[in-house]
PDB file of C-alpha atoms in Angstrom:
ATOM      1  CA  MET A1377      55.610-288.876  28.670  1.00 46.00           C
ATOM      2  CA  THR A1378      56.382-292.511  29.288  1.00 47.00           C
ATOM      3  CA  GLN A1379      59.730-293.679  28.092  1.00 49.00           C
ATOM      4  CA  TYR A1380      59.969-297.112  26.397  1.00 46.00           C
ATOM      5  CA  ASP A1381      62.967-299.302  26.348  1.00 49.00           C
ATOM      6  CA  GLN A1382      64.531-299.633  22.946  1.00 51.00           C
ATOM      7  CA  HIS A1383      64.033-303.403  23.177  1.00 51.00           C
ATOM      8  CA  GLN A1384      60.321-303.071  23.865  1.00 52.00           C
ATOM      9  CA  SER A1385      57.847-302.728  21.010  1.00 53.00           C
ATOM     10  CA  ALA A1386      55.319-299.930  21.160  1.00 53.00           C
ATOM     11  CA  PRO A1387      51.680-300.993  21.673  1.00 56.00           C
ATOM     12  CA  PRO A1388      49.538-301.025  18.527  1.00 54.00           C
ATOM     13  CA  PRO A1389      47.722-297.774  17.938  1.00 54.00           C
ATOM     14  CA  ALA A1390      44.034-297.694  18.603  1.00 50.00           C
ATOM     15  CA  TYR A1391      41.638-297.208  15.671  1.00 46.00           C
ATOM     16  CA  PRO A1392      39.899-293.888  15.511  1.00 50.00           C
ATOM     17  CA  GLY A1393      36.438-293.905  16.997  1.00 49.00           C
ATOM     18  CA  GLY A1394      37.100-296.878  19.215  1.00 50.00           C
ATOM     19  CA  GLN A1395      37.729-299.412  16.395  1.00 51.00           C
ATOM     20  CA  PRO A1396      39.119-302.762  17.590  1.00 50.00           C
ATOM     21  CA  ALA A1397      42.823-303.430  17.451  1.00 48.00           C
ATOM     22  CA  TYR A1398      44.401-305.906  15.007  1.00 46.00           C
ATOM     23  CA  GLY A1399      43.489-309.507  15.749  1.00 49.00           C
ATOM     24  CA  GLU A1400      40.083-308.736  17.243  1.00 48.00           C
ATOM     25  CA  PRO A1401      36.863-309.439  15.297  1.00 49.00           C
ATOM     26  CA  ALA A1402      35.776-306.343  13.414  1.00 45.00           C
ATOM     27  CA  TYR A1403      32.268-304.962  12.999  1.00 46.00           C
ATOM     28  CA  GLY A1404      30.923-307.489  15.527  1.00 46.00           C
ATOM     29  CA  GLN A1405      30.593-310.255  12.840  1.00 50.00           C
ATOM     30  CA  PRO A1406      29.233-313.581  14.168  1.00 53.00           C
ATOM     31  CA  GLY A1407      31.284-316.796  14.385  1.00 52.00           C
ATOM     32  CA  PHE A1408      30.873-319.987  12.123  1.00 53.00           C
ATOM     33  CA  GLN A1409      27.262-321.004  11.492  1.00 64.00           C
ATOM     34  CA  PRO A1410      26.604-324.821  11.091  1.00 70.00           C
ATOM     35  CA  GLN A1411      25.045-325.944   7.773  1.00 78.00           C
ATOM     36  CA  LYS A1412      21.258-326.457   7.974  1.00 90.00           C
ATOM     37  CA  THR A1413      20.006-330.057   7.511  1.00 92.00           C
ATOM     38  CA  ASN A1414      17.383-330.411   4.815  1.00 93.00           C
ATOM     39  CA  THR A1415      13.952-331.248   6.238  1.00 93.00           C
ATOM     40  CA  MET A1416      12.889-333.471   3.329  1.00 93.00           C
ATOM     41  CA  ALA A1417      16.028-335.597   3.788  1.00 91.00           C
ATOM     42  CA  ILE A1418      15.019-336.247   7.395  1.00 94.00           C
ATOM     43  CA  LEU A1419      11.451-337.064   6.396  1.00 93.00           C
ATOM     44  CA  GLY A1420      12.711-339.396   3.647  1.00 92.00           C
ATOM     45  CA  LEU A1421      14.680-341.474   6.150  1.00 92.00           C
ATOM     46  CA  VAL A1422      11.769-341.580   8.614  1.00 95.00           C
ATOM     47  CA  PHE A1423       9.198-342.598   6.011  1.00 94.00           C
ATOM     48  CA  ALA A1424      11.528-345.320   4.672  1.00 92.00           C
ATOM     49  CA  PHE A1425      10.411-347.307   7.729  1.00 94.00           C
ATOM     50  CA  VAL A1426       6.831-345.989   7.860  1.00 91.00           C
ATOM     51  CA  PHE A1427       5.671-345.898   4.235  1.00 93.00           C
ATOM     52  CA  SER A1428       8.462-346.706   1.798  1.00 92.00           C
ATOM     53  CA  PRO A1429       6.910-345.232  -1.414  1.00 94.00           C
ATOM     54  CA  LEU A1430       6.570-341.872   0.311  1.00 93.00           C
ATOM     55  CA  GLY A1431      10.120-342.248   1.622  1.00 92.00           C
ATOM     56  CA  ILE A1432      11.352-342.480  -1.975  1.00 95.00           C
ATOM     57  CA  VAL A1433       9.512-339.266  -2.885  1.00 95.00           C
ATOM     58  CA  PHE A1434      10.752-337.292   0.141  1.00 94.00           C
ATOM     59  CA  SER A1435      14.343-338.500  -0.293  1.00 95.00           C
ATOM     60  CA  ALA A1436      14.383-337.560  -3.972  1.00 94.00           C
ATOM     61  CA  ILE A1437      12.988-334.088  -3.212  1.00 95.00           C
ATOM     62  CA  GLY A1438      15.543-333.723  -0.421  1.00 92.00           C
ATOM     63  CA  LEU A1439      18.453-334.520  -2.732  1.00 93.00           C
ATOM     64  CA  LYS A1440      17.231-331.924  -5.222  1.00 93.00           C
ATOM     65  CA  GLN A1441      16.799-329.225  -2.548  1.00 92.00           C
ATOM     66  CA  ILE A1442      20.208-329.979  -1.021  1.00 93.00           C
ATOM     67  CA  LYS A1443      21.865-329.420  -4.377  1.00 91.00           C
ATOM     68  CA  GLU A1444      19.965-326.192  -5.017  1.00 92.00           C
ATOM     69  CA  ARG A1445      20.133-324.699  -1.505  1.00 90.00           C
ATOM     70  CA  ARG A1446      23.513-326.132  -0.492  1.00 90.00           C
ATOM     71  CA  GLU A1447      21.990-327.561   2.664  1.00 90.00           C
ATOM     72  CA  GLY A1448      23.225-330.517   4.686  1.00 91.00           C
ATOM     73  CA  GLY A1449      21.636-333.979   4.945  1.00 91.00           C
ATOM     74  CA  ARG A1450      22.760-335.580   1.696  1.00 93.00           C
ATOM     75  CA  GLY A1451      23.739-338.750   3.577  1.00 93.00           C
ATOM     76  CA  LEU A1452      20.314-338.921   5.229  1.00 93.00           C
ATOM     77  CA  ALA A1453      18.580-338.461   1.873  1.00 92.00           C
ATOM     78  CA  LEU A1454      20.650-341.193   0.218  1.00 95.00           C
ATOM     79  CA  ALA A1455      20.063-343.583   3.128  1.00 95.00           C
ATOM     80  CA  GLY A1456      16.325-342.901   3.027  1.00 93.00           C
ATOM     81  CA  LEU A1457      16.202-343.414  -0.740  1.00 94.00           C
ATOM     82  CA  ILE A1458      18.131-346.713  -0.642  1.00 96.00           C
ATOM     83  CA  LEU A1459      16.186-348.123   2.315  1.00 95.00           C
ATOM     84  CA  SER A1460      12.854-347.107   0.776  1.00 95.00           C
ATOM     85  CA  ILE A1461      13.693-348.857  -2.501  1.00 96.00           C
ATOM     86  CA  VAL A1462      14.848-352.016  -0.669  1.00 96.00           C
ATOM     87  CA  PHE A1463      11.688-352.129   1.458  1.00 95.00           C
ATOM     88  CA  VAL A1464       9.473-351.607  -1.603  1.00 95.00           C
ATOM     89  CA  LEU A1465      11.184-354.506  -3.405  1.00 96.00           C
ATOM     90  CA  ILE A1466      10.794-356.741  -0.349  1.00 96.00           C
ATOM     91  CA  GLY A1467       7.119-355.806  -0.172  1.00 94.00           C
ATOM     92  CA  ILE A1468       6.593-356.656  -3.840  1.00 95.00           C
ATOM     93  CA  LEU A1469       8.370-359.993  -3.386  1.00 95.00           C
ATOM     94  CA  PHE A1470       6.207-360.797  -0.365  1.00 94.00           C
ATOM     95  CA  VAL A1471       3.010-359.954  -2.264  1.00 95.00           C
ATOM     96  CA  VAL A1472       4.033-362.155  -5.217  1.00 95.00           C
ATOM     97  CA  LEU A1473       4.912-365.049  -2.888  1.00 94.00           C
ATOM     98  CA  ALA A1474       1.646-364.702  -0.968  1.00 94.00           C
ATOM     99  CA  ALA A1475      -0.337-364.593  -4.215  1.00 93.00           C
ATOM    100  CA  THR A1476       1.417-367.741  -5.449  1.00 93.00           C
ATOM    101  CA  VAL A1477       0.706-369.638  -2.235  1.00 93.00           C
ATOM    102  CA  PHE A1478      -2.892-368.446  -2.187  1.00 93.00           C
ATOM    103  CA  SER A1479      -3.405-369.442  -5.829  1.00 89.00           C
ATOM    104  CA  ALA A1480      -1.984-372.914  -5.168  1.00 91.00           C
ATOM    105  CA  ALA A1481      -4.252-373.303  -2.132  1.00 90.00           C
ATOM    106  CA  VAL A1482      -7.317-372.249  -4.118  1.00 90.00           C
ATOM    107  CA  GLU A1483      -6.438-374.649  -6.942  1.00 89.00           C
ATOM    108  CA  GLN A1484      -5.939-377.524  -4.509  1.00 91.00           C
ATOM    109  CA  ALA A1485      -9.236-376.731  -2.807  1.00 88.00           C
ATOM    110  CA  SER A1486     -10.983-376.718  -6.191  1.00 85.00           C
ATOM    111  CA  GLN A1487      -9.477-380.086  -7.091  1.00 87.00           C
ATOM    112  CA  ASP A1488     -10.539-381.535  -3.732  1.00 86.00           C
ATOM    113  CA  ALA A1489     -14.059-380.190  -4.208  1.00 83.00           C
ATOM    114  CA  ALA A1490     -14.218-381.661  -7.718  1.00 79.00           C
ATOM    115  CA  THR A1491     -13.047-385.041  -6.418  1.00 76.00           C
ATOM    116  CA  VAL A1492     -15.661-385.014  -3.682  1.00 75.00           C
ATOM    117  CA  SER A1493     -18.350-384.084  -6.220  1.00 70.00           C
ATOM    118  CA  GLN A1494     -17.336-386.908  -8.550  1.00 71.00           C
ATOM    119  CA  ASP A1495     -17.355-389.404  -5.697  1.00 62.00           C
ATOM    120  CA  ALA A1496     -20.776-388.210  -4.605  1.00 63.00           C
ATOM    121  CA  ALA A1497     -22.130-388.371  -8.157  1.00 61.00           C
ATOM    122  CA  ALA A1498     -20.734-391.853  -8.863  1.00 53.00           C
ATOM    123  CA  PRO A1499     -23.590-394.329  -8.914  1.00 57.00           C
ATOM    124  CA  PRO A1500     -23.375-397.235  -6.464  1.00 53.00           C
ATOM    125  CA  ALA A1501     -22.471-400.655  -7.784  1.00 50.00           C
ATOM    126  CA  GLU A1502     -25.528-402.334  -9.179  1.00 53.00           C
ATOM    127  CA  PRO A1503     -26.410-405.695  -7.667  1.00 51.00           C
ATOM    128  CA  ALA A1504     -26.053-408.781  -9.816  1.00 55.00           C
ATOM    129  CA  ALA A1505     -28.945-409.670 -12.094  1.00 73.00           C
ATOM    130  CA  ASP A1506     -29.057-413.179 -10.633  1.00 83.00           C
ATOM    131  CA  VAL A1507     -28.228-412.481  -6.997  1.00 88.00           C
ATOM    132  CA  ASP A1508     -28.833-415.991  -5.677  1.00 87.00           C
ATOM    133  CA  GLY A1509     -26.928-417.616  -8.543  1.00 87.00           C
ATOM    134  CA  VAL A1510     -23.935-415.283  -8.122  1.00 89.00           C
ATOM    135  CA  VAL A1511     -23.819-415.868  -4.368  1.00 89.00           C
ATOM    136  CA  ALA A1512     -23.906-419.638  -4.919  1.00 89.00           C
ATOM    137  CA  ALA A1513     -21.108-419.389  -7.487  1.00 89.00           C
ATOM    138  CA  CYS A1514     -19.022-417.167  -5.194  1.00 93.00           C
ATOM    139  CA  GLU A1515     -19.332-419.730  -2.404  1.00 87.00           C
ATOM    140  CA  VAL A1516     -17.437-422.130  -4.678  1.00 90.00           C
ATOM    141  CA  ILE A1517     -15.098-419.838  -6.617  1.00 92.00           C
ATOM    142  CA  VAL A1518     -13.724-417.650  -3.821  1.00 91.00           C
ATOM    143  CA  PRO A1519     -12.549-420.525  -1.556  1.00 90.00           C
ATOM    144  CA  ALA A1520     -11.037-422.313  -4.580  1.00 86.00           C
ATOM    145  CA  VAL A1521      -8.978-419.216  -5.505  1.00 89.00           C
ATOM    146  CA  VAL A1522      -7.961-418.633  -1.880  1.00 86.00           C
ATOM    147  CA  ASN A1523      -6.691-422.230  -1.614  1.00 84.00           C
ATOM    148  CA  LEU A1524      -4.666-421.929  -4.826  1.00 82.00           C
ATOM    149  CA  GLU A1525      -1.474-420.913  -3.031  1.00 77.00           C
ATOM    150  CA  ALA A1526      -1.656-423.915  -0.731  1.00 82.00           C
ATOM    151  CA  ASN A1527      -2.312-426.249  -3.681  1.00 82.00           C
ATOM    152  CA  LEU A1528       0.728-424.881  -5.549  1.00 79.00           C
ATOM    153  CA  ALA A1529       3.021-425.448  -2.574  1.00 78.00           C
ATOM    154  CA  ASN A1530       3.556-429.120  -3.503  1.00 80.00           C
ATOM    155  CA  VAL A1531       3.951-428.520  -7.252  1.00 79.00           C
ATOM    156  CA  ALA A1532       7.278-429.876  -8.573  1.00 77.00           C
ATOM    157  CA  THR A1533       6.841-430.045 -12.354  1.00 85.00           C
ATOM    158  CA  PRO A1534       5.126-428.041 -15.076  1.00 84.00           C
ATOM    159  CA  GLU A1535       2.675-430.903 -15.423  1.00 86.00           C
ATOM    160  CA  ASP A1536       1.707-430.652 -11.753  1.00 82.00           C
ATOM    161  CA  TYR A1537       1.285-426.885 -12.151  1.00 83.00           C
ATOM    162  CA  ALA A1538      -0.948-427.368 -15.189  1.00 87.00           C
ATOM    163  CA  ALA A1539      -3.041-429.958 -13.345  1.00 89.00           C
ATOM    164  CA  VAL A1540      -3.677-427.632 -10.388  1.00 86.00           C
ATOM    165  CA  MET A1541      -4.593-424.718 -12.673  1.00 86.00           C
ATOM    166  CA  THR A1542      -6.831-426.830 -14.878  1.00 91.00           C
ATOM    167  CA  ASN A1543      -8.707-428.131 -11.842  1.00 89.00           C
ATOM    168  CA  LEU A1544      -9.204-424.552 -10.598  1.00 88.00           C
ATOM    169  CA  ARG A1545     -10.429-423.342 -13.992  1.00 92.00           C
ATOM    170  CA  THR A1546     -12.900-426.217 -14.235  1.00 93.00           C
ATOM    171  CA  THR A1547     -14.262-425.458 -10.753  1.00 92.00           C
ATOM    172  CA  MET A1548     -14.654-421.739 -11.531  1.00 90.00           C
ATOM    173  CA  GLU A1549     -16.336-422.157 -14.911  1.00 91.00           C
ATOM    174  CA  SER A1550     -18.646-424.898 -13.617  1.00 91.00           C
ATOM    175  CA  ALA A1551     -19.805-422.677 -10.735  1.00 89.00           C
ATOM    176  CA  ALA A1552     -20.298-419.673 -13.026  1.00 89.00           C
ATOM    177  CA  SER A1553     -22.412-421.712 -15.435  1.00 89.00           C
ATOM    178  CA  GLN A1554     -25.050-422.074 -12.708  1.00 85.00           C
ATOM    179  CA  THR A1555     -25.881-418.332 -12.802  1.00 88.00           C
ATOM    180  CA  THR A1556     -27.713-416.355 -15.467  1.00 88.00           C
ATOM    181  CA  ASP A1557     -25.762-413.137 -14.775  1.00 88.00           C
ATOM    182  CA  PRO A1558     -23.788-412.481 -18.002  1.00 90.00           C
ATOM    183  CA  THR A1559     -21.482-409.880 -16.451  1.00 89.00           C
ATOM    184  CA  PHE A1560     -20.375-412.130 -13.611  1.00 88.00           C
ATOM    185  CA  THR A1561     -19.911-415.040 -15.991  1.00 91.00           C
ATOM    186  CA  ALA A1562     -17.717-412.880 -18.268  1.00 92.00           C
ATOM    187  CA  HIS A1563     -15.560-411.819 -15.320  1.00 92.00           C
ATOM    188  CA  VAL A1564     -15.059-415.442 -14.263  1.00 92.00           C
ATOM    189  CA  GLN A1565     -14.079-416.426 -17.796  1.00 91.00           C
ATOM    190  CA  THR A1566     -11.541-413.564 -17.908  1.00 93.00           C
ATOM    191  CA  LEU A1567      -9.887-414.767 -14.694  1.00 91.00           C
ATOM    192  CA  SER A1568      -9.926-418.339 -15.971  1.00 91.00           C
ATOM    193  CA  ALA A1569      -8.161-417.175 -19.138  1.00 92.00           C
ATOM    194  CA  ASP A1570      -5.501-415.487 -16.968  1.00 87.00           C
ATOM    195  CA  PHE A1571      -4.823-418.813 -15.236  1.00 87.00           C
ATOM    196  CA  GLN A1572      -4.510-420.500 -18.626  1.00 90.00           C
ATOM    197  CA  GLN A1573      -1.929-417.894 -19.680  1.00 87.00           C
ATOM    198  CA  ALA A1574       0.028-418.725 -16.533  1.00 85.00           C
ATOM    199  CA  VAL A1575      -0.016-422.425 -17.504  1.00 86.00           C
ATOM    200  CA  ASP A1576       1.188-421.578 -21.001  1.00 89.00           C
ATOM    201  CA  ALA A1577       4.021-419.471 -19.569  1.00 83.00           C
ATOM    202  CA  VAL A1578       5.198-422.302 -17.314  1.00 82.00           C
ATOM    203  CA  ASN A1579       5.077-424.788 -20.168  1.00 86.00           C
ATOM    204  CA  ALA A1580       7.221-422.382 -22.204  1.00 84.00           C
ATOM    205  CA  GLY A1581       9.763-422.156 -19.401  1.00 80.00           C
ATOM    206  CA  GLU A1582       8.784-418.557 -18.555  1.00 80.00           C
ATOM    207  CA  ASP A1583       8.060-416.908 -15.213  1.00 77.00           C
ATOM    208  CA  PRO A1584       4.264-416.565 -14.731  1.00 79.00           C
ATOM    209  CA  SER A1585       4.745-413.759 -12.176  1.00 77.00           C
ATOM    210  CA  ALA A1586       4.449-411.274 -15.036  1.00 76.00           C
ATOM    211  CA  LEU A1587       0.707-411.993 -15.001  1.00 75.00           C
ATOM    212  CA  GLU A1588       0.365-411.027 -11.361  1.00 80.00           C
ATOM    213  CA  GLY A1589      -1.105-407.609 -12.139  1.00 85.00           C
ATOM    214  CA  ALA A1590      -3.818-409.004 -14.423  1.00 82.00           C
ATOM    215  CA  LEU A1591      -4.647-411.810 -11.978  1.00 84.00           C
ATOM    216  CA  THR A1592      -5.003-409.321  -9.110  1.00 90.00           C
ATOM    217  CA  ALA A1593      -7.193-406.916 -11.100  1.00 90.00           C
ATOM    218  CA  ASP A1594      -9.500-409.625 -12.480  1.00 86.00           C
ATOM    219  CA  GLY A1595      -9.706-411.385  -9.097  1.00 87.00           C
ATOM    220  CA  THR A1596     -10.675-408.053  -7.466  1.00 91.00           C
ATOM    221  CA  GLN A1597     -13.441-407.628 -10.033  1.00 89.00           C
ATOM    222  CA  ILE A1598     -14.959-410.968  -9.030  1.00 89.00           C
ATOM    223  CA  ASP A1599     -14.678-410.021  -5.351  1.00 90.00           C
ATOM    224  CA  ASP A1600     -16.625-406.833  -6.117  1.00 91.00           C
ATOM    225  CA  ASP A1601     -19.306-408.816  -7.965  1.00 90.00           C
ATOM    226  CA  CYS A1602     -19.664-411.195  -5.040  1.00 92.00           C
ATOM    227  CA  ALA A1603     -19.857-408.341  -2.541  1.00 89.00           C
ATOM    228  CA  ALA A1604     -22.498-406.542  -4.628  1.00 88.00           C
ATOM    229  CA  ALA A1605     -24.577-409.709  -4.658  1.00 85.00           C
ATOM    230  CA  GLY A1606     -24.355-409.954  -0.879  1.00 85.00           C
ATOM    231  CA  TYR A1607     -21.764-412.704  -0.539  1.00 89.00           C
ATOM    232  CA  VAL A1608     -19.831-412.572   2.726  1.00 81.00           C
ATOM    233  CA  GLN A1609     -16.676-414.598   3.221  1.00 77.00           C
TER     234      GLN A1609
END
């Protein structure tokens, strides 16, 4: 028999039948098993980038299964769900923006087409009833109006201004009286009346430049009449 020193501890007794000693794993149990990652959570994150609506579905199913089965992958499922929702919202915003731009483009195209149709349907300007008479009148009236600015350059008093305007009105109305075209004659009389209003404004101490818009519009009308009759400056 082996003798042991009183300071040495005896070895632990062996278990009957070859059982392991204290501190050794009993019954051959396995070590720690890692938690399984839920498959739907993985698919939810993948489909967030592929097809976001399906990513929302897979992520939601994954979260439910993780809670029931105590599986891993909750972070993946949450990331997939959040990304899928964000991508869906971005897609909706893009569709709304594209629809707005497309609608505006269609509306503008319709307006352009309507404008072109109106221009095409507009009848051309009818020639003057008395073409020869209008052309003869234009040969007098147009140069007289063009020379008005030069004639006003030497005006110093309201009386001088009135004299220049009266002379111009007399020239215009005399030339228009030689034609039988009532429309042209009416347009000349309208412009002549504008010049008279300018004279009245000067005599009243007012600035006649306020009549510039009417003078330009009525003068343009006479230019159009002359052009329709075939007058060329």
